[in-house]
CSV table of C-alpha atoms and ligand atoms in Angstrom, one decimal:
chain,number,residue,atom,x,y,z
A,191,MET,CA,13.7,-21.1,-2.6
A,192,ASN,CA,12.0,-24.3,-3.7
A,193,LEU,CA,9.8,-22.8,-6.4
A,194,THR,CA,7.5,-25.2,-8.3
A,195,ASP,CA,8.2,-22.9,-11.3
A,196,PRO,CA,11.7,-21.4,-11.0
A,197,SER,CA,11.2,-19.4,-14.2
A,198,LEU,CA,9.0,-17.0,-12.2
A,199,LEU,CA,12.2,-15.7,-10.6
A,200,ARG,CA,13.2,-13.0,-13.0
A,201,SER,CA,16.2,-10.7,-12.3
A,202,ARG,CA,16.0,-8.5,-15.4
A,203,CYS,CA,13.6,-5.6,-16.1
A,204,TYR,CA,10.5,-6.1,-18.3
A,205,VAL,CA,10.2,-3.4,-21.0
A,206,HIS,CA,8.2,-3.7,-24.2
A,207,GLY,CA,7.8,-7.5,-23.7
A,208,HIS,CA,11.6,-8.0,-23.4
A,209,TRP,CA,13.8,-8.8,-20.3
A,210,ILE,CA,16.5,-6.1,-20.2
A,211,SER,CA,19.6,-5.1,-18.2
A,212,ALA,CA,21.1,-1.7,-17.5
A,213,ASP,CA,23.1,-0.3,-20.4
A,214,SER,CA,26.0,0.1,-18.0
A,215,GLY,CA,25.6,-3.5,-16.6
A,216,ALA,CA,25.1,-2.0,-13.1
A,217,PHE,CA,22.9,-3.9,-10.7
A,218,VAL,CA,21.5,-3.7,-7.2
A,219,PRO,CA,21.5,-6.7,-4.8
A,220,VAL,CA,18.2,-7.9,-3.3
A,221,ILE,CA,18.7,-8.9,0.3
A,222,ASN,CA,16.8,-11.4,2.4
A,223,PRO,CA,15.9,-9.4,5.5
A,224,ALA,CA,15.7,-12.5,7.7
A,225,THR,CA,19.3,-13.6,7.0
A,226,GLY,CA,21.1,-10.6,5.4
A,227,GLU,CA,22.0,-12.8,2.4
A,228,GLU,CA,21.9,-11.7,-1.2
A,229,ILE,CA,19.0,-13.4,-3.0
A,230,ALA,CA,19.4,-11.9,-6.5
A,231,ARG,CA,20.6,-8.9,-8.4
A,232,VAL,CA,18.4,-6.7,-10.5
A,233,PRO,CA,19.4,-4.0,-13.0
A,234,ALA,CA,20.1,-0.5,-11.8
A,235,LEU,CA,18.4,1.3,-14.7
A,236,GLY,CA,19.0,5.0,-15.2
A,237,ALA,CA,17.3,7.8,-17.0
A,238,ILE,CA,18.0,6.6,-20.5
A,239,GLU,CA,16.5,3.1,-20.0
A,240,THR,CA,13.5,4.7,-18.2
A,241,ARG,CA,12.9,6.9,-21.2
A,242,ARG,CA,12.9,3.8,-23.4
A,243,ALA,CA,10.3,2.2,-21.1
A,244,ILE,CA,8.2,5.4,-21.3
A,245,ASP,CA,8.5,5.3,-25.1
A,246,ALA,CA,7.4,1.7,-25.1
A,247,ALA,CA,4.4,2.4,-23.0
A,248,ALA,CA,3.5,5.5,-25.1
A,249,GLY,CA,3.8,3.3,-28.3
A,250,ALA,CA,1.5,0.7,-26.9
A,251,PHE,CA,-1.1,3.2,-25.7
A,252,ALA,CA,-3.0,3.8,-28.9
A,253,ALA,CA,-3.8,0.1,-29.6
A,254,TRP,CA,-4.5,-0.7,-25.9
A,255,ARG,CA,-7.0,2.1,-25.4
A,256,GLN,CA,-8.8,1.2,-28.6
A,257,ARG,CA,-9.5,-2.4,-27.5
A,258,THR,CA,-12.9,-2.8,-26.0
A,259,ALA,CA,-13.3,-2.7,-22.3
A,260,ARG,CA,-14.4,-6.4,-22.5
A,261,GLU,CA,-11.1,-7.3,-24.3
A,262,ARG,CA,-9.0,-5.5,-21.7
A,263,ALA,CA,-10.9,-7.3,-19.0
A,264,GLY,CA,-10.1,-10.6,-20.7
A,265,PHE,CA,-6.4,-10.0,-20.5
A,266,LEU,CA,-6.7,-9.0,-16.8
A,267,LYS,CA,-8.8,-12.1,-16.0
A,268,ARG,CA,-6.1,-14.4,-17.5
A,269,TRP,CA,-3.5,-12.5,-15.5
A,270,HIS,CA,-5.6,-12.9,-12.3
A,271,ARG,CA,-6.0,-16.7,-12.9
A,272,LEU,CA,-2.3,-17.2,-13.5
A,273,ILE,CA,-1.4,-15.3,-10.3
A,274,LEU,CA,-3.8,-17.6,-8.3
A,275,ASP,CA,-2.4,-20.7,-10.0
A,276,ASN,CA,1.1,-19.6,-8.9
A,277,GLN,CA,0.1,-18.4,-5.4
A,278,GLU,CA,2.5,-20.5,-3.5
A,279,ASP,CA,5.5,-19.6,-5.6
A,280,LEU,CA,4.7,-15.9,-5.5
A,281,ALA,CA,4.2,-16.1,-1.7
A,282,ARG,CA,7.6,-17.7,-1.3
A,283,VAL,CA,9.3,-15.0,-3.4
A,284,LEU,CA,7.5,-12.4,-1.4
A,285,THR,CA,8.5,-13.8,2.0
A,286,LEU,CA,12.1,-14.2,0.9
A,287,GLU,CA,12.5,-10.5,-0.1
A,288,ASN,CA,10.1,-8.8,2.3
A,289,GLY,CA,10.3,-11.1,5.3
A,290,LYS,CA,6.6,-11.4,6.2
A,291,PRO,CA,5.3,-14.7,7.4
A,292,LEU,CA,4.4,-17.1,4.6
A,293,THR,CA,0.7,-17.2,5.7
A,294,GLU,CA,0.5,-13.4,5.3
A,295,ALA,CA,2.3,-13.6,2.0
A,296,ARG,CA,-0.2,-16.1,0.7
A,297,GLY,CA,-2.9,-13.7,1.9
A,298,GLU,CA,-1.3,-10.8,0.1
A,299,VAL,CA,-1.2,-12.8,-3.2
A,300,GLU,CA,-4.9,-13.4,-2.9
A,301,TYR,CA,-5.6,-9.8,-1.9
A,302,GLY,CA,-3.4,-8.5,-4.7
A,303,ALA,CA,-5.0,-10.8,-7.3
A,304,GLU,CA,-8.5,-9.6,-6.2
A,305,PHE,CA,-7.6,-6.1,-7.5
A,306,ILE,CA,-7.1,-7.5,-10.9
A,307,GLU,CA,-10.4,-9.3,-10.9
A,308,TRP,CA,-12.2,-6.3,-9.5
A,309,PHE,CA,-10.9,-3.9,-12.1
A,310,ALA,CA,-11.5,-6.4,-14.9
A,311,GLU,CA,-15.1,-6.3,-13.8
A,312,GLU,CA,-15.1,-2.5,-13.4
A,313,ALA,CA,-13.5,-1.9,-16.8
A,314,VAL,CA,-16.9,-2.4,-18.5
A,315,ARG,CA,-18.6,0.1,-16.2
A,316,ALA,CA,-16.7,3.3,-17.0
A,317,TYR,CA,-19.9,5.0,-17.8
A,318,GLY,CA,-20.3,8.6,-18.9
A,319,GLU,CA,-23.6,10.5,-18.5
A,320,THR,CA,-26.1,12.7,-20.2
A,321,ILE,CA,-26.7,16.1,-18.7
A,322,PRO,CA,-30.0,18.0,-19.1
A,323,SER,CA,-29.1,20.8,-21.4
A,324,PRO,CA,-29.9,24.5,-20.6
A,325,TRP,CA,-30.2,25.0,-24.4
A,326,SER,CA,-33.1,23.7,-26.6
A,327,ASP,CA,-30.7,23.3,-29.6
A,328,ARG,CA,-27.8,21.5,-27.9
A,329,ARG,CA,-27.4,18.2,-26.1
A,330,ILE,CA,-24.7,17.4,-23.5
A,331,VAL,CA,-23.0,14.1,-22.7
A,332,THR,CA,-19.8,13.1,-21.0
A,333,ILE,CA,-17.5,10.3,-21.9
A,334,LYS,CA,-14.6,8.8,-20.0
A,335,GLN,CA,-11.2,8.3,-21.6
A,336,PRO,CA,-7.9,6.9,-20.3
A,337,VAL,CA,-5.5,9.4,-18.8
A,338,GLY,CA,-2.6,8.0,-21.0
A,339,VAL,CA,0.7,6.6,-20.0
A,340,CYS,CA,1.0,6.2,-16.2
A,341,ALA,CA,3.9,5.7,-13.9
A,342,ALA,CA,3.7,3.9,-10.6
A,343,ILE,CA,6.2,3.8,-7.8
A,344,THR,CA,5.4,1.0,-5.3
A,345,PRO,CA,6.6,0.2,-1.8
A,346,TRP,CA,8.4,-2.8,-0.2
A,347,ASN,CA,5.8,-3.5,2.5
A,348,PHE,CA,3.2,-5.0,0.1
A,349,PRO,CA,5.3,-5.8,-2.9
A,350,LEU,CA,2.5,-7.5,-4.8
A,351,ALA,CA,-0.8,-5.9,-3.8
A,352,MET,CA,0.4,-2.3,-4.3
A,353,VAL,CA,1.5,-3.2,-7.8
A,354,THR,CA,-1.8,-4.8,-8.8
A,355,ARG,CA,-3.9,-2.1,-7.0
A,356,LYS,CA,-2.4,0.6,-9.3
A,357,CYS,CA,-1.8,-1.4,-12.5
A,358,ALA,CA,-5.1,-3.2,-12.7
A,359,ALA,CA,-7.0,0.0,-12.4
A,360,ALA,CA,-4.8,1.7,-15.0
A,361,LEU,CA,-4.9,-1.2,-17.5
A,362,ALA,CA,-8.6,-1.6,-17.1
A,363,ALA,CA,-9.1,2.1,-17.9
A,364,GLY,CA,-7.1,1.8,-21.1
A,365,CYS,CA,-3.8,3.3,-19.8
A,366,THR,CA,-0.4,1.7,-20.2
A,367,VAL,CA,2.0,1.6,-17.2
A,368,ILE,CA,5.6,1.7,-16.2
A,369,VAL,CA,6.1,0.5,-12.6
A,370,LYS,CA,9.1,1.0,-10.4
A,371,PRO,CA,8.9,-1.4,-7.5
A,372,ALA,CA,10.9,-0.7,-4.3
A,373,LEU,CA,14.6,-1.8,-4.6
A,374,GLU,CA,14.1,-4.0,-1.5
A,375,THR,CA,11.4,-6.1,-3.2
A,376,PRO,CA,11.6,-6.1,-7.0
A,377,LEU,CA,11.4,-9.8,-7.5
A,378,THR,CA,7.7,-10.1,-6.8
A,379,ALA,CA,6.9,-7.3,-9.3
A,380,LEU,CA,9.1,-9.0,-11.9
A,381,ALA,CA,7.3,-12.4,-11.3
A,382,LEU,CA,4.0,-10.5,-11.9
A,383,ALA,CA,5.4,-9.2,-15.2
A,384,GLU,CA,6.3,-12.8,-16.2
A,385,LEU,CA,2.7,-13.8,-15.5
A,386,ALA,CA,1.4,-10.8,-17.4
A,387,ASP,CA,3.5,-11.8,-20.3
A,388,ARG,CA,2.1,-15.4,-20.1
A,389,ALA,CA,-1.4,-13.9,-20.0
A,390,GLY,CA,-0.7,-12.3,-23.4
A,391,ILE,CA,-0.8,-8.7,-22.2
A,392,PRO,CA,0.7,-6.9,-25.3
A,393,PRO,CA,4.3,-5.6,-25.2
A,394,GLY,CA,4.6,-2.1,-23.8
A,395,VAL,CA,1.3,-2.2,-21.9
A,396,LEU,CA,2.9,-3.1,-18.6
A,397,ASN,CA,6.6,-2.4,-18.0
A,398,ILE,CA,8.7,-2.9,-14.9
A,399,VAL,CA,11.9,-0.9,-14.3
A,400,THR,CA,14.3,-1.3,-11.3
A,401,GLY,CA,17.0,1.0,-10.1
A,402,PRO,CA,17.8,4.1,-8.0
A,403,ALA,CA,14.6,5.9,-7.1
A,404,GLU,CA,16.1,9.3,-7.8
A,405,ASP,CA,17.0,8.7,-11.5
A,406,ILE,CA,13.8,6.9,-12.3
A,407,GLY,CA,11.5,9.1,-10.3
A,408,ARG,CA,13.0,12.2,-11.9
A,409,GLU,CA,12.3,10.8,-15.3
A,410,PHE,CA,8.7,9.8,-14.4
A,411,THR,CA,8.0,13.3,-13.1
A,412,ALA,CA,9.7,15.3,-15.9
A,413,HIS,CA,8.7,13.3,-19.0
A,414,PRO,CA,6.0,15.0,-21.0
A,415,LYS,CA,4.5,11.7,-22.1
A,416,ILE,CA,3.6,10.5,-18.6
A,417,GLY,CA,0.0,11.6,-17.8
A,418,LYS,CA,-0.2,10.4,-14.3
A,419,LEU,CA,2.1,9.4,-11.4
A,420,SER,CA,0.8,7.2,-8.6
A,421,PHE,CA,3.1,6.8,-5.6
A,422,THR,CA,2.8,4.8,-2.4
A,423,GLY,CA,5.6,5.6,0.2
A,424,SER,CA,6.8,8.2,2.6
A,425,THR,CA,5.3,11.6,2.9
A,426,GLU,CA,8.8,13.1,2.4
A,427,VAL,CA,9.3,11.4,-0.9
A,428,GLY,CA,5.7,12.1,-2.0
A,429,ARG,CA,6.2,15.8,-1.4
A,430,GLN,CA,9.4,15.8,-3.6
A,431,LEU,CA,7.7,13.9,-6.4
A,432,MET,CA,4.7,16.3,-6.3
A,433,ALA,CA,7.0,19.3,-6.5
A,434,HIS,CA,8.9,17.8,-9.5
A,435,ALA,CA,5.7,16.7,-11.2
A,436,ALA,CA,4.5,20.3,-11.1
A,437,SER,CA,6.8,21.3,-13.9
A,438,THR,CA,4.9,19.0,-16.3
A,439,LEU,CA,1.5,19.4,-14.6
A,440,LYS,CA,0.9,15.7,-14.2
A,441,ARG,CA,-1.9,14.2,-12.4
A,442,VAL,CA,-0.5,12.8,-9.1
A,443,ALA,CA,-2.0,10.4,-6.6
A,444,LEU,CA,-0.1,10.0,-3.3
A,445,GLU,CA,-0.7,7.3,-0.7
A,446,LEU,CA,1.7,8.4,2.0
A,447,GLY,CA,2.5,7.8,5.6
A,448,GLY,CA,0.0,7.3,8.5
A,449,ASN,CA,-0.2,7.7,12.2
A,450,ALA,CA,-3.4,5.8,12.9
A,451,PRO,CA,-5.1,6.1,16.3
A,452,PHE,CA,-6.7,3.0,17.7
A,453,ILE,CA,-9.1,4.2,20.3
A,454,VAL,CA,-10.6,1.9,22.9
A,455,PHE,CA,-13.6,3.3,24.9
A,456,ALA,CA,-14.5,2.0,28.3
A,457,ASP,CA,-17.7,0.5,26.8
A,458,ALA,CA,-15.9,-1.6,24.2
A,459,ASP,CA,-15.9,-5.4,24.3
A,460,PRO,CA,-12.3,-5.9,25.6
A,461,GLU,CA,-11.8,-9.3,23.8
A,462,GLU,CA,-12.8,-7.8,20.4
A,463,ALA,CA,-10.7,-4.7,21.0
A,464,VAL,CA,-7.6,-6.8,21.8
A,465,SER,CA,-8.1,-9.0,18.8
A,466,GLY,CA,-8.5,-5.9,16.6
A,467,ALA,CA,-5.4,-4.4,18.1
A,468,ILE,CA,-3.3,-7.4,17.3
A,469,SER,CA,-4.5,-7.4,13.7
A,470,ALA,CA,-4.2,-3.6,13.3
A,471,LYS,CA,-0.7,-3.5,14.9
A,472,PHE,CA,1.1,-6.7,14.0
A,473,ARG,CA,0.1,-7.4,10.4
A,474,ASN,CA,3.4,-7.4,8.4
A,475,GLY,CA,5.2,-6.7,11.7
A,476,GLY,CA,3.6,-3.2,11.9
A,477,GLN,CA,5.1,-2.2,8.6
A,478,SER,CA,1.9,-0.8,7.0
A,479,CYS,CA,0.7,2.7,6.5
A,480,VAL,CA,-2.6,1.7,8.0
A,481,ALA,CA,-1.1,0.0,11.1
A,482,ALA,CA,-2.3,1.2,14.4
A,483,ASN,CA,0.4,3.6,15.5
A,484,ARG,CA,-1.1,5.1,18.7
A,485,PHE,CA,-3.3,3.2,21.1
A,486,LEU,CA,-5.6,5.6,22.9
A,487,VAL,CA,-7.3,3.8,25.8
A,488,GLU,CA,-10.0,5.2,28.1
A,489,GLU,CA,-9.1,5.1,31.8
A,490,GLY,CA,-11.9,2.7,32.8
A,491,ILE,CA,-10.7,-0.1,30.5
A,492,HIS,CA,-7.0,0.6,30.6
A,493,LEU,CA,-5.9,-2.1,33.0
A,494,THR,CA,-8.0,-4.9,31.4
A,495,PHE,CA,-7.0,-3.9,27.9
A,496,MET,CA,-3.3,-3.7,28.8
A,497,GLN,CA,-3.3,-7.1,30.6
A,498,ARG,CA,-5.0,-8.9,27.7
A,499,LEU,CA,-3.0,-7.2,25.1
A,500,ALA,CA,0.3,-8.0,26.9
A,501,GLU,CA,-0.8,-11.7,27.0
A,502,ARG,CA,-1.5,-11.8,23.3
A,503,ILE,CA,1.7,-10.0,22.4
A,504,ALA,CA,3.8,-12.4,24.5
A,505,ALA,CA,2.3,-15.2,22.5
A,506,LEU,CA,3.5,-13.8,19.2
A,507,HIS,CA,6.1,-16.0,17.6
A,508,VAL,CA,9.0,-14.2,16.0
A,509,GLY,CA,11.1,-15.8,13.3
A,510,PRO,CA,11.9,-16.1,9.6
A,511,GLY,CA,8.7,-15.9,7.6
A,512,TRP,CA,9.1,-19.3,6.0
A,513,GLU,CA,9.1,-21.1,9.4
A,514,GLU,CA,5.9,-22.8,10.5
A,515,GLY,CA,3.9,-20.8,13.1
A,516,VAL,CA,5.8,-17.5,12.8
A,517,SER,CA,3.5,-14.5,13.3
A,518,VAL,CA,6.1,-11.7,13.2
A,519,GLY,CA,9.0,-11.7,10.7
A,520,PRO,CA,12.1,-9.4,10.6
A,521,LEU,CA,12.0,-5.7,9.9
A,522,ILE,CA,13.0,-4.8,6.3
A,523,HIS,CA,16.5,-3.5,7.1
A,524,SER,CA,18.7,-2.4,9.9
A,525,ARG,CA,17.7,1.3,9.5
A,526,ALA,CA,14.2,0.3,10.5
A,527,VAL,CA,15.5,-1.4,13.6
A,528,GLU,CA,17.6,1.5,14.6
A,529,LYS,CA,14.8,4.0,14.1
A,530,ILE,CA,12.5,2.0,16.5
A,531,GLU,CA,15.3,1.8,19.1
A,532,VAL,CA,15.7,5.6,19.0
A,533,LEU,CA,11.9,6.1,19.3
A,534,ILE,CA,11.6,3.8,22.3
A,535,ALA,CA,14.7,5.2,24.0
A,536,GLU,CA,13.4,8.8,23.7
A,537,ALA,CA,9.9,7.8,25.0
A,538,VAL,CA,11.4,5.9,28.0
A,539,ALA,CA,13.7,8.8,28.8
A,540,LYS,CA,10.6,11.0,28.9
A,541,GLY,CA,8.7,8.7,31.2
A,542,ALA,CA,7.1,6.0,29.1
A,543,GLU,CA,7.1,2.4,30.6
A,544,ILE,CA,7.9,-0.7,28.6
A,545,ILE,CA,5.5,-3.5,29.6
A,546,ILE,CA,6.9,-6.2,27.3
A,547,GLY,CA,9.6,-6.3,24.7
A,548,GLY,CA,11.4,-3.1,23.8
A,549,LYS,CA,14.6,-4.4,22.3
A,550,ARG,CA,16.2,-6.3,19.5
A,551,HIS,CA,15.2,-10.0,19.4
A,552,VAL,CA,17.7,-12.7,20.4
A,553,LEU,CA,17.6,-13.9,16.8
A,554,GLY,CA,19.6,-10.8,16.0
A,555,GLY,CA,19.8,-9.1,12.6
A,556,ASN,CA,16.6,-7.3,11.8
A,557,PHE,CA,14.4,-9.1,14.3
A,558,PHE,CA,12.7,-6.9,17.0
A,559,GLU,CA,10.7,-8.0,20.0
A,560,PRO,CA,7.0,-7.3,19.8
A,561,THR,CA,6.6,-4.5,22.2
A,562,LEU,CA,4.0,-2.9,24.5
A,563,ILE,CA,4.8,0.5,26.0
A,564,THR,CA,2.5,2.7,28.0
A,565,GLY,CA,2.6,6.2,29.3
A,566,VAL,CA,3.2,7.6,25.9
A,567,ARG,CA,2.5,11.3,25.6
A,568,PRO,CA,2.0,13.7,22.7
A,569,THR,CA,5.4,15.3,23.3
A,570,MET,CA,7.2,12.0,22.4
A,571,ARG,CA,8.3,11.1,18.9
A,572,LEU,CA,6.7,7.7,19.4
A,573,PHE,CA,3.3,9.5,19.4
A,574,ASN,CA,4.1,11.7,16.4
A,575,GLU,CA,6.0,9.6,14.0
A,576,GLU,CA,5.1,6.5,12.0
A,577,ILE,CA,6.7,3.6,13.9
A,578,PHE,CA,6.5,1.0,11.1
A,579,GLY,CA,7.4,-1.8,13.4
A,580,PRO,CA,6.0,-4.2,16.1
A,581,VAL,CA,5.6,-1.6,18.8
A,582,ALA,CA,2.2,-0.9,20.4
A,583,ALA,CA,2.4,2.6,22.1
A,584,VAL,CA,-0.4,3.3,24.6
A,585,THR,CA,-1.8,6.6,25.8
A,586,MET,CA,-4.6,6.9,28.4
A,587,PHE,CA,-7.5,9.4,28.0
A,588,ARG,CA,-10.4,10.5,30.1
A,589,ASP,CA,-13.3,11.3,27.8
A,590,GLU,CA,-14.5,11.4,24.2
A,591,ALA,CA,-13.4,15.0,23.6
A,592,GLU,CA,-9.9,14.2,24.7
A,593,ALA,CA,-9.8,11.1,22.5
A,594,ILE,CA,-10.8,13.1,19.5
A,595,ALA,CA,-8.3,15.8,20.2
A,596,LEU,CA,-5.5,13.3,20.7
A,597,ALA,CA,-6.5,11.3,17.6
A,598,ASN,CA,-6.5,14.4,15.4
A,599,ALA,CA,-3.3,15.8,16.9
A,600,THR,CA,-1.2,14.7,13.9
A,601,ASP,CA,-0.4,15.9,10.4
A,602,TYR,CA,-1.3,12.4,9.0
A,603,GLY,CA,-4.8,11.3,8.1
A,604,LEU,CA,-4.9,7.9,6.6
A,605,ALA,CA,-6.7,5.4,8.9
A,606,ALA,CA,-8.2,5.4,12.3
A,607,TYR,CA,-9.9,2.7,14.4
A,608,PHE,CA,-12.1,2.8,17.4
A,609,TYR,CA,-14.0,0.4,19.6
A,610,THR,CA,-17.3,1.3,21.3
A,611,GLN,CA,-20.7,-0.3,21.8
A,612,ASP,CA,-22.5,3.1,21.8
A,613,LEU,CA,-24.1,3.7,18.4
A,614,LYS,CA,-24.4,7.4,18.8
A,615,ARG,CA,-20.8,7.7,19.8
A,616,ALA,CA,-19.8,5.6,16.8
A,617,TRP,CA,-21.4,8.2,14.4
A,618,ARG,CA,-19.9,11.1,16.3
A,619,MET,CA,-16.4,9.6,16.2
A,620,ALA,CA,-16.6,8.5,12.6
A,621,GLU,CA,-17.5,12.0,11.6
A,622,ALA,CA,-14.9,13.7,13.9
A,623,LEU,CA,-11.8,11.7,12.9
A,624,GLU,CA,-9.7,13.5,10.3
A,625,CYS,CA,-8.7,10.6,8.1
A,626,GLY,CA,-9.7,8.8,4.9
A,627,MET,CA,-10.7,5.4,6.4
A,628,VAL,CA,-12.3,4.4,9.7
A,629,GLY,CA,-12.5,1.0,11.3
A,630,ILE,CA,-15.4,0.8,13.8
A,631,ASN,CA,-15.1,-2.2,16.0
A,632,VAL,CA,-12.7,-3.8,13.4
A,633,GLY,CA,-9.0,-3.8,13.2
A,634,ARG,CA,-8.7,-4.2,9.5
A,635,VAL,CA,-10.3,-2.1,6.7
A,636,SER,CA,-8.4,-2.9,3.5
A,637,THR,CA,-10.4,-4.5,0.8
A,638,THR,CA,-10.6,-4.3,-3.0
A,639,VAL,CA,-14.1,-3.0,-3.0
A,640,ALA,CA,-13.7,0.1,-0.7
A,641,PRO,CA,-11.7,3.3,-1.4
A,642,PHE,CA,-8.3,3.2,0.1
A,643,GLY,CA,-6.6,6.6,0.7
A,644,GLY,CA,-6.0,9.5,3.0
A,645,LEU,CA,-6.0,13.2,3.6
A,646,LYS,CA,-3.7,15.8,5.2
A,647,HIS,CA,-0.1,14.6,4.9
A,648,SER,CA,-1.2,11.1,4.1
A,649,GLY,CA,-1.8,12.2,0.6
A,650,PHE,CA,-4.8,12.2,-1.8
A,651,GLY,CA,-6.4,10.0,-4.4
A,652,ARG,CA,-8.2,6.7,-3.9
A,653,GLU,CA,-7.3,3.2,-4.8
A,654,GLY,CA,-9.5,0.1,-5.1
A,655,SER,CA,-13.3,0.3,-5.5
A,656,HIS,CA,-15.0,2.2,-8.4
A,657,TYR,CA,-13.2,5.4,-7.2
A,658,GLY,CA,-9.9,3.6,-8.1
A,659,LEU,CA,-10.9,3.3,-11.7
A,660,GLU,CA,-11.8,7.0,-11.9
A,661,GLU,CA,-8.3,7.9,-11.0
A,662,TYR,CA,-7.1,6.7,-14.4
A,663,LEU,CA,-9.9,8.3,-16.4
A,664,GLU,CA,-10.5,11.8,-17.8
A,665,VAL,CA,-14.0,13.1,-18.1
A,666,LYS,CA,-14.7,14.7,-21.5
A,667,TYR,CA,-17.7,16.9,-22.1
A,668,LEU,CA,-19.3,16.8,-25.6
A,669,CYS,CA,-21.8,19.5,-26.6
A,670,PHE,CA,-23.9,18.5,-29.7
A,671,GLY,CA,-25.7,21.1,-31.7
A,672,VAL,CA,-29.0,19.5,-33.0
B,241,SIN,C1,-0.1,0.0,2.9
B,241,SIN,O1,0.2,-0.2,4.0
B,241,SIN,O2,0.5,0.7,2.1
B,241,SIN,C2,-1.3,-0.8,2.3
B,241,SIN,C3,-1.9,-1.7,3.2
B,241,SIN,C4,-3.2,-2.3,2.7
B,241,SIN,O3,-3.5,-2.3,1.6
B,241,SIN,O4,-3.9,-2.8,3.6
């Protein structure tokens, strides 16, 4: 792996400042998606070890919340600095276990570190308020207090940024955290824990547990000491977690699947629209909840857009993420490849036309050809399901009303994108689209400073921005008799 600092590669869990294994000695292999080779083995913790981690976080909570916001910010800033100092090593670990191109992995390290810096700066701004009292002999104020011990379940597609987006907000607010990273990509999270340890974050404040999602998730949702559960992943799992968490009435934040429309109106700048399309579709090989899932293209620009997009897709270079010049890495595992094959086959059988790609890449394994497919209709699974791969599926439309109807014809509501040069239309569209985030003449919306999150079956709650801090704070109302 050629790390400058090999001690970043941790293969045990981090609980109460110690590196631990499963009581049973059981482990789970971590597989390089580009080669199928085992990179490492991490502990398969169960309910008992998870309970210990929750106890550790609960034990650390009283002291952590009592620190001043400025002190907590100090720990976070040291952690942020260490992550940037180790950017290259972290990017290598990330590419090895996730498969994304090294340039994207470096970008993710920066993006993920920014959440820590942002929330360190927000920590000192968790303001309450004074409220004009309806009584002459009473005064009303609100204060903000940390929710308590928080659990986070993070996905494999952004193994670093999704950990920091949740943890930095929680720690800044004064909460302590237990994180369960995806089994496919635990090494990045464990390396982050190593750096948190070096930053001096006290034992128990941040804990990382690895193992089967069911055992750990059930403990997270059932344990009375957990105040909040934050999950990023599939809608199906989110629904189950929410149902389980109901028994203990926890706060839940869910960032779930997406089915983002990418709408190109005839008045759009075609070059800009195509560049935006490449960015919205092929970042992380399309394995992102905010990836453009359905390209809706107006009749008048369809031909031009398709020609230019096909040229750009043909120029994408597929290969292992660590190779120079690679723009699309492997998919995460064979199940992802199989799912895409099924979606494409069904669409073609129903009349869709493959323009470019459409099959496994000659590299074999989990590599799939960047694909452009047109004639996609709402009756096809390709239109309705989250593709999570390098497949651009195009549907033609005739007017704005049809574009809105097609865009909103989904249970999901995370992101949407559209390209137009008509200002009035831009407002109409932005208001009409049923989703939490809208890119207008841009193909990428994610940033630390803006609220990330969705509606409908894409979940609820917001991450990043000042809203992200609120998710980990309770509002308490104080009524003073005077
Ligand atoms: C995600 O796909 O889950 C997150 C992507 C992002 O933060 O941009």
